[in-house]
Amino acid sequence: MTDDPGVAGLRSTLRENPAGHWLSTPSPGIAEQLALTDADFVVIDTEHAPTDTESVEAAVRAVDAANAHGEGSRGERETGAVVRVAWNDHVRIKRVLDTGAAGVMAPQVNTVQQAEAFVEAARYPPEGRRGVAGTRASGYGRDLDDYYDRANDRIATIAQIETETAVENAADIAAVDGLDALLVGPADLSADLGVFGEYESDRFLGAVEAVLADSEVPVGTLATSSAEIDHWASVGYDYQIVGVDAGYVAAGAEAALERYAAAEEE
């Protein structure tokens, strides 16, 4: 992996084997609770979740509130709000970054050209083509000069590797200037490879190992159970999203019912 002393914020954190949570429910309360666990980041999903821009802003604000609640407990390191956009689209990307997000994730990045367009959409000129406006990210314009000066160094860009084509191009995608990390989408990649959900198959693991070997930037993935956390760690990922909010709720609810049933049988 490259070591760029010019990066800060979440861009720097991604190089330190972080762990995060996935928010599939457009709830600022849940976003805040996830951030209060001292996770390194919380991914706010807008691709497969009923989350609009207004809900994204509320969730980002909630993550910021959690950081303020725990101010001083983690030094300078904060939980970053990452927004997974519905598509690698310039307009979608600038709108979620204007909410004050610390990073953006784009699905289905399959080529160098798509990766370059993604990074350009997240960077202010001259490095990119993100539009400038006085939004929440800059204190509604009050801190626009300062935000403009530091945004390019701090806002993280994460490209998802979800197809066989993306695996073949992973080395070149990872080498795109300004791209901070890759994230292997296990469900989509295994489906594209014809081995859906077979995460221990040679075909799937071979693709993952190729991405890990070829990437100059950190490579992470999503786990949905404790067993998957262990499995992905053994595979050698650099960081993990260790669970999904809906999964946490379901697991807790089911465990409580099972405990009650067991108590009744005693």
CSV table of C-alpha atoms in Angstrom, one decimal:
chain,number,residue,atom,x,y,z
A,1,MET,CA,0.0,0.0,0.0
A,2,THR,CA,1.1,3.5,-0.7
A,3,ASP,CA,1.8,5.9,2.2
A,4,ASP,CA,0.7,9.4,1.4
A,5,PRO,CA,1.6,11.9,4.2
A,6,GLY,CA,-0.8,14.5,2.6
A,7,VAL,CA,-4.0,12.7,3.6
A,8,ALA,CA,-5.9,13.2,6.8
A,9,GLY,CA,-9.3,12.3,8.3
A,10,LEU,CA,-11.0,9.1,7.0
A,11,ARG,CA,-8.5,8.9,4.1
A,12,SER,CA,-5.8,8.3,6.7
A,13,THR,CA,-7.9,6.0,8.9
A,14,LEU,CA,-8.6,3.6,6.0
A,15,ARG,CA,-4.8,2.9,6.0
A,16,GLU,CA,-5.0,1.7,9.7
A,17,ASN,CA,-7.0,-1.5,9.5
A,18,PRO,CA,-10.3,0.1,10.6
A,19,ALA,CA,-13.7,-1.5,11.3
A,20,GLY,CA,-17.1,-0.1,10.6
A,21,HIS,CA,-20.8,-0.7,10.6
A,22,TRP,CA,-23.4,-0.7,7.8
A,23,LEU,CA,-26.6,1.4,8.1
A,24,SER,CA,-29.4,0.0,5.9
A,25,THR,CA,-32.2,1.7,7.9
A,26,PRO,CA,-32.6,5.5,7.2
A,27,SER,CA,-32.7,6.3,10.9
A,28,PRO,CA,-30.5,9.0,12.5
A,29,GLY,CA,-31.1,7.3,15.9
A,30,ILE,CA,-29.6,4.1,14.7
A,31,ALA,CA,-26.7,5.9,12.9
A,32,GLU,CA,-25.9,7.7,16.2
A,33,GLN,CA,-26.0,4.5,18.2
A,34,LEU,CA,-23.7,2.7,15.7
A,35,ALA,CA,-21.2,5.6,15.9
A,36,LEU,CA,-21.3,5.6,19.7
A,37,THR,CA,-19.6,2.2,19.6
A,38,ASP,CA,-16.4,4.0,18.6
A,39,ALA,CA,-16.5,2.4,15.1
A,40,ASP,CA,-14.0,4.0,12.7
A,41,PHE,CA,-16.8,4.6,10.2
A,42,VAL,CA,-20.5,4.0,9.5
A,43,VAL,CA,-21.6,3.4,5.9
A,44,ILE,CA,-25.0,4.9,5.1
A,45,ASP,CA,-26.5,3.0,2.2
A,46,THR,CA,-28.6,4.6,-0.5
A,47,GLU,CA,-28.3,1.9,-3.2
A,48,HIS,CA,-30.4,-0.9,-1.6
A,49,ALA,CA,-32.1,1.2,1.1
A,50,PRO,CA,-35.0,3.7,1.1
A,51,THR,CA,-32.6,6.5,2.0
A,52,ASP,CA,-33.0,9.9,0.3
A,53,THR,CA,-30.6,12.9,0.5
A,54,GLU,CA,-32.5,14.4,3.4
A,55,SER,CA,-32.2,11.2,5.3
A,56,VAL,CA,-28.5,11.0,4.5
A,57,GLU,CA,-28.0,14.4,6.0
A,58,ALA,CA,-29.9,13.5,9.1
A,59,ALA,CA,-27.7,10.3,9.5
A,60,VAL,CA,-24.5,12.2,8.9
A,61,ARG,CA,-25.5,14.8,11.5
A,62,ALA,CA,-26.2,12.0,13.9
A,63,VAL,CA,-22.7,10.5,13.4
A,64,ASP,CA,-21.3,14.0,14.1
A,65,ALA,CA,-23.4,14.2,17.3
A,66,ALA,CA,-21.9,10.9,18.4
A,67,ASN,CA,-18.4,12.2,17.8
A,68,ALA,CA,-19.2,15.3,19.9
A,69,HIS,CA,-20.6,13.1,22.7
A,70,GLY,CA,-17.4,11.2,22.9
A,71,GLU,CA,-15.1,14.1,22.4
A,72,GLY,CA,-11.6,13.5,23.8
A,73,SER,CA,-12.1,9.8,24.4
A,74,ARG,CA,-10.4,8.8,21.1
A,75,GLY,CA,-8.0,11.6,20.6
A,76,GLU,CA,-8.2,13.1,17.2
A,77,ARG,CA,-9.8,10.1,15.6
A,78,GLU,CA,-13.5,10.3,14.9
A,79,THR,CA,-16.2,8.0,13.4
A,80,GLY,CA,-16.5,8.9,9.7
A,81,ALA,CA,-19.8,8.9,7.9
A,82,VAL,CA,-19.4,7.2,4.5
A,83,VAL,CA,-22.3,7.3,2.0
A,84,ARG,CA,-22.7,4.5,-0.5
A,85,VAL,CA,-24.3,6.2,-3.5
A,86,ALA,CA,-26.8,4.4,-5.6
A,87,TRP,CA,-24.6,4.7,-8.7
A,88,ASN,CA,-21.2,6.2,-9.7
A,89,ASP,CA,-22.9,9.5,-10.7
A,90,HIS,CA,-21.4,12.9,-10.4
A,91,VAL,CA,-24.7,14.5,-9.2
A,92,ARG,CA,-25.4,11.9,-6.6
A,93,ILE,CA,-21.9,12.1,-5.3
A,94,LYS,CA,-21.7,15.9,-4.9
A,95,ARG,CA,-25.1,16.0,-3.2
A,96,VAL,CA,-24.2,13.4,-0.5
A,97,LEU,CA,-20.8,15.1,0.1
A,98,ASP,CA,-22.5,18.4,0.6
A,99,THR,CA,-24.2,16.9,3.7
A,100,GLY,CA,-20.9,16.8,5.4
A,101,ALA,CA,-20.0,13.1,4.8
A,102,ALA,CA,-16.4,12.1,5.5
A,103,GLY,CA,-16.3,9.7,2.5
A,104,VAL,CA,-18.2,8.3,-0.4
A,105,MET,CA,-18.5,4.7,-1.7
A,106,ALA,CA,-19.4,3.9,-5.3
A,107,PRO,CA,-20.8,0.5,-6.5
A,108,GLN,CA,-19.9,-1.4,-9.6
A,109,VAL,CA,-16.6,0.4,-10.4
A,110,ASN,CA,-15.3,-1.9,-13.2
A,111,THR,CA,-12.8,0.2,-15.2
A,112,VAL,CA,-10.1,2.7,-14.8
A,113,GLN,CA,-12.2,5.3,-16.5
A,114,GLN,CA,-15.1,4.7,-14.0
A,115,ALA,CA,-12.7,5.0,-11.1
A,116,GLU,CA,-11.2,8.2,-12.5
A,117,ALA,CA,-14.7,9.7,-12.9
A,118,PHE,CA,-15.6,8.7,-9.4
A,119,VAL,CA,-12.5,10.4,-7.8
A,120,GLU,CA,-13.0,13.5,-9.9
A,121,ALA,CA,-16.6,13.8,-8.7
A,122,ALA,CA,-15.4,13.8,-5.1
A,123,ARG,CA,-12.6,16.3,-5.5
A,124,TYR,CA,-12.7,20.0,-5.8
A,125,PRO,CA,-10.7,21.6,-8.7
A,126,PRO,CA,-8.0,21.4,-9.8
A,127,GLU,CA,-7.9,17.7,-8.7
A,128,GLY,CA,-11.5,17.1,-9.7
A,129,ARG,CA,-14.8,18.7,-10.7
A,130,ARG,CA,-16.9,18.8,-7.6
A,131,GLY,CA,-19.1,21.9,-7.5
A,132,VAL,CA,-18.6,24.5,-4.8
A,133,ALA,CA,-21.5,25.6,-2.7
A,134,GLY,CA,-22.3,26.8,0.9
A,135,THR,CA,-23.9,23.7,2.3
A,136,ARG,CA,-23.9,21.8,5.6
A,137,ALA,CA,-20.4,20.5,4.9
A,138,SER,CA,-19.0,24.0,5.1
A,139,GLY,CA,-21.2,25.3,7.9
A,140,TYR,CA,-23.7,26.5,5.3
A,141,GLY,CA,-21.0,28.7,3.7
A,142,ARG,CA,-19.6,30.2,6.9
A,143,ASP,CA,-16.4,28.0,6.7
A,144,LEU,CA,-16.4,27.6,2.9
A,145,ASP,CA,-12.8,28.7,2.4
A,146,ASP,CA,-11.5,26.4,5.1
A,147,TYR,CA,-13.6,23.5,3.9
A,148,TYR,CA,-12.5,23.9,0.3
A,149,ASP,CA,-8.8,23.9,1.4
A,150,ARG,CA,-9.1,20.7,3.4
A,151,ALA,CA,-11.8,18.6,1.7
A,152,ASN,CA,-9.6,17.0,-0.9
A,153,ASP,CA,-7.1,15.8,1.7
A,154,ARG,CA,-9.8,14.4,4.0
A,155,ILE,CA,-12.8,13.0,2.0
A,156,ALA,CA,-12.3,9.3,1.4
A,157,THR,CA,-13.2,7.5,-1.9
A,158,ILE,CA,-14.0,3.8,-1.8
A,159,ALA,CA,-14.6,1.9,-5.0
A,160,GLN,CA,-16.6,-1.4,-4.9
A,161,ILE,CA,-15.2,-4.4,-6.8
A,162,GLU,CA,-18.3,-6.5,-7.6
A,163,THR,CA,-17.7,-8.1,-11.0
A,164,GLU,CA,-15.2,-10.3,-12.8
A,165,THR,CA,-14.3,-7.4,-15.0
A,166,ALA,CA,-13.5,-5.3,-11.9
A,167,VAL,CA,-11.3,-8.1,-10.6
A,168,GLU,CA,-9.3,-8.1,-13.9
A,169,ASN,CA,-8.9,-4.3,-13.7
A,170,ALA,CA,-8.3,-4.1,-9.9
A,171,ALA,CA,-4.6,-3.2,-10.1
A,172,ASP,CA,-5.2,-0.3,-12.5
A,173,ILE,CA,-8.3,0.8,-10.6
A,174,ALA,CA,-6.4,0.9,-7.3
A,175,ALA,CA,-3.6,2.9,-8.9
A,176,VAL,CA,-5.9,5.8,-9.8
A,177,ASP,CA,-4.6,8.9,-8.2
A,178,GLY,CA,-6.8,9.9,-5.3
A,179,LEU,CA,-8.6,6.6,-4.8
A,180,ASP,CA,-8.3,5.6,-1.2
A,181,ALA,CA,-9.6,2.0,-0.9
A,182,LEU,CA,-11.4,-0.9,-2.6
A,183,LEU,CA,-14.3,-2.8,-1.1
A,184,VAL,CA,-15.2,-6.2,-2.4
A,185,GLY,CA,-18.9,-6.8,-2.4
A,186,PRO,CA,-19.1,-10.5,-1.7
A,187,ALA,CA,-22.7,-11.1,-2.7
A,188,ASP,CA,-22.5,-9.3,-6.1
A,189,LEU,CA,-19.0,-10.6,-6.9
A,190,SER,CA,-19.9,-14.2,-6.1
A,191,ALA,CA,-23.1,-13.8,-8.2
A,192,ASP,CA,-21.2,-12.4,-11.1
A,193,LEU,CA,-18.7,-15.3,-10.9
A,194,GLY,CA,-21.5,-17.9,-10.9
A,195,VAL,CA,-20.9,-19.0,-7.3
A,196,PHE,CA,-23.4,-16.9,-5.4
A,197,GLY,CA,-22.8,-17.1,-1.6
A,198,GLU,CA,-20.1,-19.7,-2.0
A,199,TYR,CA,-17.4,-17.6,-0.2
A,200,GLU,CA,-15.1,-20.6,0.4
A,201,SER,CA,-15.1,-21.7,-3.3
A,202,ASP,CA,-11.9,-21.7,-5.2
A,203,ARG,CA,-13.3,-19.4,-7.9
A,204,PHE,CA,-14.4,-16.7,-5.4
A,205,LEU,CA,-11.4,-16.9,-3.2
A,206,GLY,CA,-9.1,-16.8,-6.2
A,207,ALA,CA,-10.7,-13.6,-7.4
A,208,VAL,CA,-10.4,-12.0,-3.9
A,209,GLU,CA,-6.8,-13.1,-3.6
A,210,ALA,CA,-6.1,-11.5,-6.9
A,211,VAL,CA,-7.6,-8.2,-5.8
A,212,LEU,CA,-5.6,-8.3,-2.5
A,213,ALA,CA,-2.4,-9.0,-4.3
A,214,ASP,CA,-2.8,-6.4,-7.0
A,215,SER,CA,-4.1,-3.5,-5.0
A,216,GLU,CA,-2.0,-0.5,-3.9
A,217,VAL,CA,-4.7,0.7,-1.6
A,218,PRO,CA,-6.5,-1.0,1.4
A,219,VAL,CA,-9.0,-3.7,0.4
A,220,GLY,CA,-12.0,-4.4,2.6
A,221,THR,CA,-15.3,-6.2,2.6
A,222,LEU,CA,-18.6,-6.7,4.4
A,223,ALA,CA,-19.2,-9.3,7.1
A,224,THR,CA,-22.7,-10.3,8.2
A,225,SER,CA,-21.9,-12.7,11.0
A,226,SER,CA,-19.1,-13.5,13.5
A,227,ALA,CA,-18.1,-16.5,11.4
A,228,GLU,CA,-17.7,-14.2,8.4
A,229,ILE,CA,-15.6,-11.8,10.4
A,230,ASP,CA,-13.2,-14.6,11.2
A,231,HIS,CA,-13.3,-15.9,7.7
A,232,TRP,CA,-12.5,-12.6,6.1
A,233,ALA,CA,-9.7,-12.0,8.6
A,234,SER,CA,-8.1,-15.3,7.6
A,235,VAL,CA,-8.4,-14.3,3.9
A,236,GLY,CA,-6.3,-11.2,4.6
A,237,TYR,CA,-8.6,-8.2,4.1
A,238,ASP,CA,-7.2,-4.9,5.3
A,239,TYR,CA,-10.5,-3.7,6.9
A,240,GLN,CA,-14.0,-4.9,7.5
A,241,ILE,CA,-17.5,-3.7,7.8
A,242,VAL,CA,-18.4,-6.0,10.7
A,243,GLY,CA,-22.1,-6.1,10.4
A,244,VAL,CA,-25.4,-4.5,9.3
A,245,ASP,CA,-27.9,-2.7,11.5
A,246,ALA,CA,-30.8,-4.9,10.5
A,247,GLY,CA,-28.7,-8.0,11.2
A,248,TYR,CA,-27.8,-6.7,14.7
A,249,VAL,CA,-31.5,-6.1,15.5
A,250,ALA,CA,-32.6,-9.5,14.1
A,251,ALA,CA,-29.8,-11.4,15.9
A,252,GLY,CA,-30.5,-9.6,19.2
A,253,ALA,CA,-34.3,-10.3,18.9
A,254,GLU,CA,-33.8,-13.9,18.1
A,255,ALA,CA,-31.3,-14.5,20.9
A,256,ALA,CA,-33.7,-13.0,23.4
A,257,LEU,CA,-36.6,-15.2,22.3
A,258,GLU,CA,-34.3,-18.3,22.3
A,259,ARG,CA,-33.2,-17.4,25.8
A,260,TYR,CA,-36.8,-17.1,27.0
A,261,ALA,CA,-37.8,-20.4,25.4
A,262,ALA,CA,-34.8,-22.1,27.1
A,263,ALA,CA,-35.8,-20.6,30.5
A,264,GLU,CA,-39.3,-21.8,30.1
A,265,GLU,CA,-38.1,-25.4,29.5
A,266,GLU,CA,-36.0,-25.4,32.7
